CSV table of C-alpha atoms and ligand atoms in Angstrom, one decimal:
chain,number,residue,atom,x,y,z
A,989,MET,CA,-0.6,-0.5,0.3
A,990,GLY,CA,1.3,3.1,-0.8
A,991,SER,CA,0.9,6.1,1.3
A,992,GLU,CA,-1.7,7.8,-0.5
A,993,GLY,CA,-3.9,4.5,0.6
A,994,THR,CA,-3.4,5.5,3.9
A,995,GLN,CA,-4.0,9.0,4.1
A,996,GLY,CA,-7.9,10.7,4.8
A,997,THR,CA,-10.2,9.5,7.3
A,998,GLY,CA,-11.5,6.7,4.8
A,999,ARG,CA,-12.0,3.2,5.3
A,1000,VAL,CA,-9.5,0.9,3.9
A,1001,ALA,CA,-11.6,-1.1,1.5
A,1002,ASP,CA,-9.2,-4.1,0.7
A,1003,ALA,CA,-8.4,-6.9,2.2
A,1004,VAL,CA,-4.8,-7.6,1.7
A,1005,ALA,CA,-3.9,-11.7,2.0
A,1006,VAL,CA,0.1,-12.3,2.9
A,1007,SER,CA,1.0,-16.1,3.9
A,1008,GLY,CA,-2.6,-16.9,3.1
A,1009,VAL,CA,-4.4,-14.6,5.8
A,1010,GLU,CA,-7.4,-12.6,4.7
A,1011,ARG,CA,-8.2,-9.2,6.8
A,1012,ALA,CA,-11.5,-7.6,6.8
A,1013,PRO,CA,-11.5,-3.6,6.4
A,1014,PHE,CA,-10.7,-2.3,9.5
A,1015,ASP,CA,-12.4,0.9,11.4
A,1016,THR,CA,-10.0,3.9,10.9
A,1017,SER,CA,-11.5,6.4,12.8
A,1018,VAL,CA,-9.9,4.5,16.4
A,1019,ALA,CA,-6.5,5.5,16.8
A,1020,HIS,CA,-3.9,2.5,17.0
A,1021,ILE,CA,-0.2,2.6,18.0
A,1022,ALA,CA,1.0,1.4,14.6
A,1023,ARG,CA,0.0,4.7,12.9
A,1024,VAL,CA,0.4,6.9,15.8
A,1025,TYR,CA,4.1,5.6,15.9
A,1026,ASP,CA,4.5,6.4,12.4
A,1027,TYR,CA,3.2,9.5,12.7
A,1028,TRP,CA,5.7,10.6,15.8
A,1029,LEU,CA,8.6,9.6,12.9
A,1030,GLY,CA,7.6,11.6,10.4
A,1031,GLY,CA,5.9,8.9,8.6
A,1032,LYS,CA,2.5,9.2,5.9
A,1033,ASP,CA,0.7,6.3,6.9
A,1034,ASN,CA,-1.5,7.5,9.3
A,1035,PHE,CA,-5.1,8.4,9.7
A,1036,ALA,CA,-7.1,11.5,11.3
A,1037,ALA,CA,-7.8,10.0,14.6
A,1038,ASP,CA,-3.7,8.6,14.9
A,1039,ARG,CA,-2.4,12.3,14.1
A,1040,ALA,CA,-4.4,13.3,16.7
A,1041,ALA,CA,-3.9,10.9,19.4
A,1042,ALA,CA,-0.6,11.2,18.3
A,1043,GLU,CA,-0.3,15.3,19.1
A,1044,GLN,CA,-2.2,15.2,21.6
A,1045,ALA,CA,0.4,12.6,23.5
A,1046,ILE,CA,3.5,15.7,21.7
A,1047,ALA,CA,1.1,17.9,23.7
A,1048,ALA,CA,1.9,15.7,26.8
A,1049,TRP,CA,5.5,15.5,26.4
A,1050,PRO,CA,7.0,16.7,23.4
A,1051,ASP,CA,10.1,14.5,23.8
A,1052,ILE,CA,8.4,11.4,22.4
A,1053,VAL,CA,9.2,12.8,19.0
A,1054,LEU,CA,12.9,12.4,20.3
A,1055,SER,CA,12.4,9.5,22.3
A,1056,VAL,CA,11.1,7.2,19.3
A,1057,ARG,CA,13.5,7.7,17.0
A,1058,ALA,CA,16.5,7.1,19.6
A,1059,ASN,CA,14.2,4.0,20.1
A,1060,ARG,CA,14.7,3.3,16.2
A,1061,ALA,CA,18.3,3.8,16.3
A,1062,PHE,CA,18.6,1.5,19.1
A,1063,LEU,CA,17.4,-1.4,17.1
A,1064,ALA,CA,20.0,-0.4,14.1
A,1065,ARG,CA,22.2,-0.9,16.8
A,1066,VAL,CA,21.4,-3.3,18.1
A,1067,VAL,CA,20.8,-5.6,15.1
A,1068,ARG,CA,24.5,-4.3,14.0
A,1069,TYR,CA,25.6,-5.8,16.8
A,1070,LEU,CA,23.8,-8.9,17.1
A,1071,ALA,CA,24.6,-9.7,13.0
A,1072,GLY,CA,28.5,-7.8,13.1
A,1073,GLU,CA,30.0,-9.1,16.5
A,1074,VAL,CA,27.6,-12.0,17.5
A,1075,GLY,CA,27.5,-13.7,14.5
A,1076,ILE,CA,23.6,-13.6,14.6
A,1077,ARG,CA,21.8,-15.1,11.5
A,1078,GLN,CA,18.5,-15.4,12.5
A,1079,PHE,CA,15.8,-12.7,14.1
A,1080,LEU,CA,12.2,-12.5,15.2
A,1081,ASP,CA,11.3,-9.1,15.2
A,1082,ILE,CA,7.7,-9.1,17.3
A,1083,GLY,CA,5.9,-6.0,17.3
A,1084,THR,CA,7.5,-4.4,13.8
A,1085,GLY,CA,5.6,-1.5,13.2
A,1086,ILE,CA,5.2,0.2,9.9
A,1087,PRO,CA,8.0,0.3,7.7
A,1088,ALA,CA,10.8,2.8,8.6
A,1089,SER,CA,14.2,3.6,8.6
A,1090,ASN,CA,16.9,0.7,9.3
A,1091,ASN,CA,13.9,-2.2,9.3
A,1092,THR,CA,15.9,-5.1,11.1
A,1093,HIS,CA,16.2,-7.0,7.5
A,1094,GLU,CA,17.9,-4.1,6.3
A,1095,VAL,CA,20.5,-3.7,9.0
A,1096,ALA,CA,20.9,-7.5,9.4
A,1097,GLN,CA,21.1,-8.0,5.1
A,1098,SER,CA,23.7,-5.3,5.4
A,1099,VAL,CA,26.0,-6.6,7.3
A,1100,ALA,CA,24.9,-10.3,6.7
A,1101,PRO,CA,23.2,-10.7,3.4
A,1102,GLU,CA,22.4,-14.5,4.1
A,1103,SER,CA,20.3,-13.4,7.9
A,1104,ARG,CA,16.3,-14.5,7.6
A,1105,VAL,CA,13.9,-12.1,9.4
A,1106,VAL,CA,10.5,-13.0,10.6
A,1107,TYR,CA,8.1,-10.2,11.4
A,1108,VAL,CA,5.3,-10.4,13.6
A,1109,ASP,CA,2.8,-7.6,13.7
A,1110,ASN,CA,-1.0,-7.5,14.7
A,1111,ASP,CA,-1.4,-4.4,12.5
A,1112,PRO,CA,-3.6,-4.5,9.5
A,1113,VAL,CA,-1.7,-1.3,7.8
A,1114,VAL,CA,1.4,-2.8,9.1
A,1115,LEU,CA,0.2,-6.2,6.9
A,1116,ALA,CA,-0.5,-3.9,4.2
A,1117,HIS,CA,3.0,-3.1,4.1
A,1118,ALA,CA,4.1,-6.6,4.4
A,1119,ARG,CA,5.0,-7.0,1.1
A,1120,ALA,CA,7.0,-3.9,1.1
A,1121,LEU,CA,8.9,-5.6,4.0
A,1122,LEU,CA,9.4,-9.1,2.1
A,1123,THR,CA,12.4,-7.8,0.0
A,1124,SER,CA,15.5,-9.8,0.9
A,1125,GLY,CA,18.4,-9.4,-1.4
A,1126,PRO,CA,19.3,-13.3,-3.0
A,1127,TYR,CA,20.5,-14.5,0.0
A,1128,GLY,CA,18.4,-13.6,2.8
A,1129,VAL,CA,14.9,-14.2,3.8
A,1130,THR,CA,12.4,-12.0,5.1
A,1131,SER,CA,8.8,-13.5,6.1
A,1132,TYR,CA,5.8,-11.6,7.7
A,1133,LEU,CA,3.3,-12.8,10.2
A,1134,ASP,CA,0.0,-11.1,11.0
A,1135,ALA,CA,-0.3,-12.8,14.8
A,1136,ASP,CA,-1.0,-11.7,18.4
A,1137,LEU,CA,2.5,-11.5,20.4
A,1138,ARG,CA,0.3,-13.2,23.0
A,1139,ASP,CA,-0.3,-16.0,20.8
A,1140,THR,CA,3.1,-17.4,21.3
A,1141,ALA,CA,2.0,-20.8,20.2
A,1142,ARG,CA,1.6,-19.4,16.9
A,1143,VAL,CA,4.1,-17.2,16.5
A,1144,LEU,CA,6.5,-20.1,17.2
A,1145,SER,CA,4.8,-22.6,15.1
A,1146,ALA,CA,4.8,-20.3,12.5
A,1147,ALA,CA,8.3,-18.9,13.0
A,1148,ALA,CA,9.4,-22.3,13.5
A,1149,GLY,CA,8.5,-22.9,9.6
A,1150,MET,CA,10.6,-20.0,8.3
A,1151,LEU,CA,13.8,-20.3,10.9
A,1152,ASP,CA,15.8,-23.0,12.5
A,1153,PHE,CA,14.9,-23.6,15.9
A,1154,SER,CA,18.4,-25.7,16.5
A,1155,ARG,CA,20.5,-23.0,15.6
A,1156,PRO,CA,20.8,-19.5,17.8
A,1157,VAL,CA,17.6,-16.6,17.1
A,1158,ALA,CA,17.2,-13.2,18.3
A,1159,VAL,CA,14.1,-12.3,19.8
A,1160,MET,CA,13.4,-8.6,18.9
A,1161,LEU,CA,10.5,-7.3,21.4
A,1162,MET,CA,11.1,-3.1,20.8
A,1163,ALA,CA,8.7,-1.1,22.2
A,1164,ILE,CA,6.1,-3.6,22.4
A,1165,LEU,CA,5.1,-5.3,26.0
A,1166,GLN,CA,3.8,-2.1,26.9
A,1167,HIS,CA,0.9,-3.3,25.2
A,1168,VAL,CA,1.2,-6.1,27.2
A,1169,ASP,CA,-0.7,-5.5,30.7
A,1170,ASN,CA,0.3,-7.1,33.9
A,1171,ALA,CA,-2.3,-9.4,33.9
A,1172,GLU,CA,-1.5,-11.3,30.8
A,1173,ASN,CA,1.6,-12.0,32.2
A,1174,PRO,CA,4.0,-10.5,30.1
A,1175,GLY,CA,6.8,-12.1,31.5
A,1176,ALA,CA,5.5,-15.6,30.8
A,1177,ILE,CA,4.9,-14.4,27.3
A,1178,VAL,CA,9.0,-13.6,26.9
A,1179,ALA,CA,9.6,-16.8,28.7
A,1180,ALA,CA,7.9,-18.9,26.8
A,1181,LEU,CA,9.6,-17.4,23.3
A,1182,LEU,CA,13.0,-17.8,25.2
A,1183,ASP,CA,12.1,-21.3,26.3
A,1184,ALA,CA,12.1,-22.5,22.5
A,1185,LEU,CA,15.0,-21.4,21.5
A,1186,PRO,CA,18.5,-22.6,21.8
A,1187,ALA,CA,21.5,-21.5,24.0
A,1188,GLY,CA,23.4,-18.6,22.0
A,1189,SER,CA,20.1,-16.8,21.9
A,1190,TYR,CA,19.5,-13.7,22.3
A,1191,LEU,CA,16.4,-11.5,23.8
A,1192,ALA,CA,17.1,-7.8,22.5
A,1193,LEU,CA,14.4,-5.4,24.5
A,1194,SER,CA,12.9,-1.6,24.7
A,1195,HIS,CA,10.1,-0.4,27.0
A,1196,PRO,CA,8.4,2.7,27.9
A,1197,ALA,CA,10.2,3.8,31.3
A,1198,ALA,CA,7.9,4.5,34.1
A,1199,ASP,CA,10.9,6.1,35.9
A,1200,ILE,CA,12.3,8.3,33.6
A,1201,GLU,CA,10.4,11.7,33.1
A,1202,ALA,CA,7.9,10.2,35.4
A,1203,GLU,CA,5.4,12.9,35.3
A,1204,ALA,CA,5.6,13.7,31.8
A,1205,GLN,CA,5.5,10.2,30.6
A,1206,GLY,CA,2.9,9.2,33.2
A,1207,LYS,CA,0.8,12.2,31.2
A,1208,LEU,CA,2.0,10.5,27.9
A,1209,ALA,CA,0.6,7.3,29.1
A,1210,GLU,CA,-2.8,8.7,30.2
A,1211,ARG,CA,-3.6,10.5,27.1
A,1212,LEU,CA,-3.0,7.5,25.2
A,1213,ASN,CA,-4.9,5.3,27.1
A,1214,GLN,CA,-7.3,7.6,26.4
A,1215,THR,CA,-7.0,7.9,22.8
A,1216,ILE,CA,-5.6,4.5,21.4
A,1217,ALA,CA,-7.1,1.2,21.1
A,1218,GLU,CA,-3.7,-0.6,22.6
A,1219,LYS,CA,-3.9,0.3,26.4
A,1220,VAL,CA,-0.6,1.2,27.8
A,1221,THR,CA,1.6,0.2,30.6
A,1222,MET,CA,4.6,1.9,31.7
A,1223,ARG,CA,7.2,-0.6,33.6
A,1224,ASP,CA,10.0,0.8,35.9
A,1225,ARG,CA,13.7,0.2,35.4
A,1226,ALA,CA,13.2,-2.9,38.0
A,1227,GLN,CA,10.1,-4.5,36.3
A,1228,VAL,CA,11.7,-4.6,32.5
A,1229,ALA,CA,15.0,-5.9,34.7
A,1230,ARG,CA,12.2,-8.8,35.4
A,1231,PHE,CA,11.8,-9.5,31.4
A,1232,PHE,CA,16.1,-10.7,31.6
A,1233,ASP,CA,15.7,-13.3,34.4
A,1234,GLY,CA,18.0,-16.0,33.5
A,1235,LEU,CA,19.7,-14.5,30.8
A,1236,GLU,CA,23.1,-12.3,30.8
A,1237,LEU,CA,22.8,-9.0,30.3
A,1238,VAL,CA,25.7,-8.0,27.4
A,1239,GLU,CA,27.4,-4.6,28.3
A,1240,PRO,CA,26.3,-2.1,29.1
A,1241,GLY,CA,23.2,-3.9,30.5
A,1242,LEU,CA,19.8,-2.3,30.9
A,1243,VAL,CA,20.4,1.2,30.1
A,1244,ARG,CA,18.3,4.4,28.3
A,1245,VAL,CA,18.0,3.3,24.9
A,1246,PRO,CA,20.3,5.7,23.6
A,1247,GLU,CA,22.8,4.8,26.2
A,1248,TRP,CA,23.5,1.5,24.6
A,1249,ARG,CA,26.4,1.3,22.8
A,1250,PRO,CA,25.8,5.0,21.3
A,1251,ALA,CA,27.9,5.6,18.4
A,1252,SER,CA,28.9,9.3,20.0
A,1253,GLN,CA,28.3,11.7,23.2
A,1254,VAL,CA,25.7,13.5,21.6
A,1255,GLU,CA,23.5,10.3,20.3
A,1256,ALA,CA,24.2,9.1,24.3
A,1257,ARG,CA,22.6,12.2,25.9
A,1258,SER,CA,19.5,12.2,23.7
A,1259,PRO,CA,16.0,12.4,25.6
A,1260,ALA,CA,14.3,9.5,25.3
A,1261,GLY,CA,12.1,7.4,27.7
A,1262,LEU,CA,12.4,3.6,27.4
A,1263,TRP,CA,14.7,1.5,28.8
A,1264,GLY,CA,16.6,-1.0,26.2
A,1265,GLY,CA,19.4,-3.9,26.9
A,1266,VAL,CA,19.9,-7.0,25.0
A,1267,GLY,CA,20.5,-10.4,26.7
A,1268,ARG,CA,22.1,-14.1,26.0
A,1269,LYS,CA,20.4,-17.2,26.3
A,1270,ASN,CA,23.2,-19.0,27.8
B,2240,LIG,C1,5.5,1.2,19.2
B,2240,LIG,S1,5.3,0.4,18.0
B,2240,LIG,C2,7.1,0.1,17.7
B,2240,LIG,C3,7.5,-0.7,16.5
B,2240,LIG,C4,9.0,-1.1,16.2
B,2240,LIG,N1,9.3,-2.1,17.2
B,2240,LIG,C5,10.1,-0.2,16.7
B,2240,LIG,O1,10.6,-0.3,17.9
B,2240,LIG,O2,10.3,0.7,15.9
B,2240,LIG,C6,4.7,-1.0,18.7
B,2240,LIG,C7,3.8,-2.1,17.9
B,2240,LIG,O3,3.5,-3.7,17.8
B,2240,LIG,C8,2.5,-3.8,17.5
B,2240,LIG,N2,1.7,-4.7,18.5
B,2240,LIG,C9,1.1,-4.3,19.4
B,2240,LIG,N3,0.6,-5.2,20.3
B,2240,LIG,C10,0.8,-6.1,19.8
B,2240,LIG,C11,0.5,-7.3,19.9
B,2240,LIG,N4,-0.4,-8.2,21.0
B,2240,LIG,N5,0.6,-8.6,18.4
B,2240,LIG,C12,1.6,-8.2,18.0
B,2240,LIG,N6,2.0,-6.8,17.7
B,2240,LIG,C13,1.9,-5.8,18.7
B,2240,LIG,C14,2.0,-2.5,17.1
B,2240,LIG,O4,0.7,-2.6,15.5
B,2240,LIG,C15,3.1,-1.8,17.0
B,2240,LIG,O5,3.2,-2.1,15.1
């Protein structure tokens, strides 16, 4: 789908089929995080309701725009590290988002062209972009799965058809677990994903922080919870650290995302309200 197809307030009429999945038309009058996030990143794949929700969030905490950019930069540095320094060749990126610069497969395949990437998201606009995502070079493979993170059995069984689970996989949960509330036991979801993978696999994760710019981010979460379909649960550093239980955190540990192996001190000082880290399964 080009950007024209998602501008405006009308309904998207076309169902899109990817990997045998058919989706019905969806309601564009309700804001969704994938499109709100796209707006913050300067994208055009969003509707009036998404833009209004995004602007209200900016009013609550103007640094949200720099924060999401810092998150994207973190994602790219993490993938470059995993593909380049660790030698990971398989990525399971859950909560893909609408394509932006430095998508996981682009970074991984620029380092190692044979890298295999499986994307997972449950947003219909992300699904509509899957064809754009499914463009690997001649050696790598990029696949897209329209599924819910909370259905780990389905995510794992489908991903197992595309990735070799006897070899290390990097599971990426970038800015997604805030949409899984405590009653849904996000820790068990992370554990189920890692349990299916061999030693030498990695978890890469970022999560909006309840304890960075606490007041402003609290207002931001409150606004988002009034405007978008997916509910938001901010977590503090200790709560985010628990997602890495049983894993070995690689240096520099769980830090504000721009402080994770920054390219420069200027980058490290960027405003950002997310904790981020990378852990190894031993
Ligand atoms: C804030 S965006 C982050 C995008 C990207 N991971 C990044 O860090 O730049 C969150 C993404 O997670 C997706 N998402 C939220 N809840 C989900 C769920 N339960 N299952 C699958 N995807 C989900 C949304 O549709 C959205 O694309």
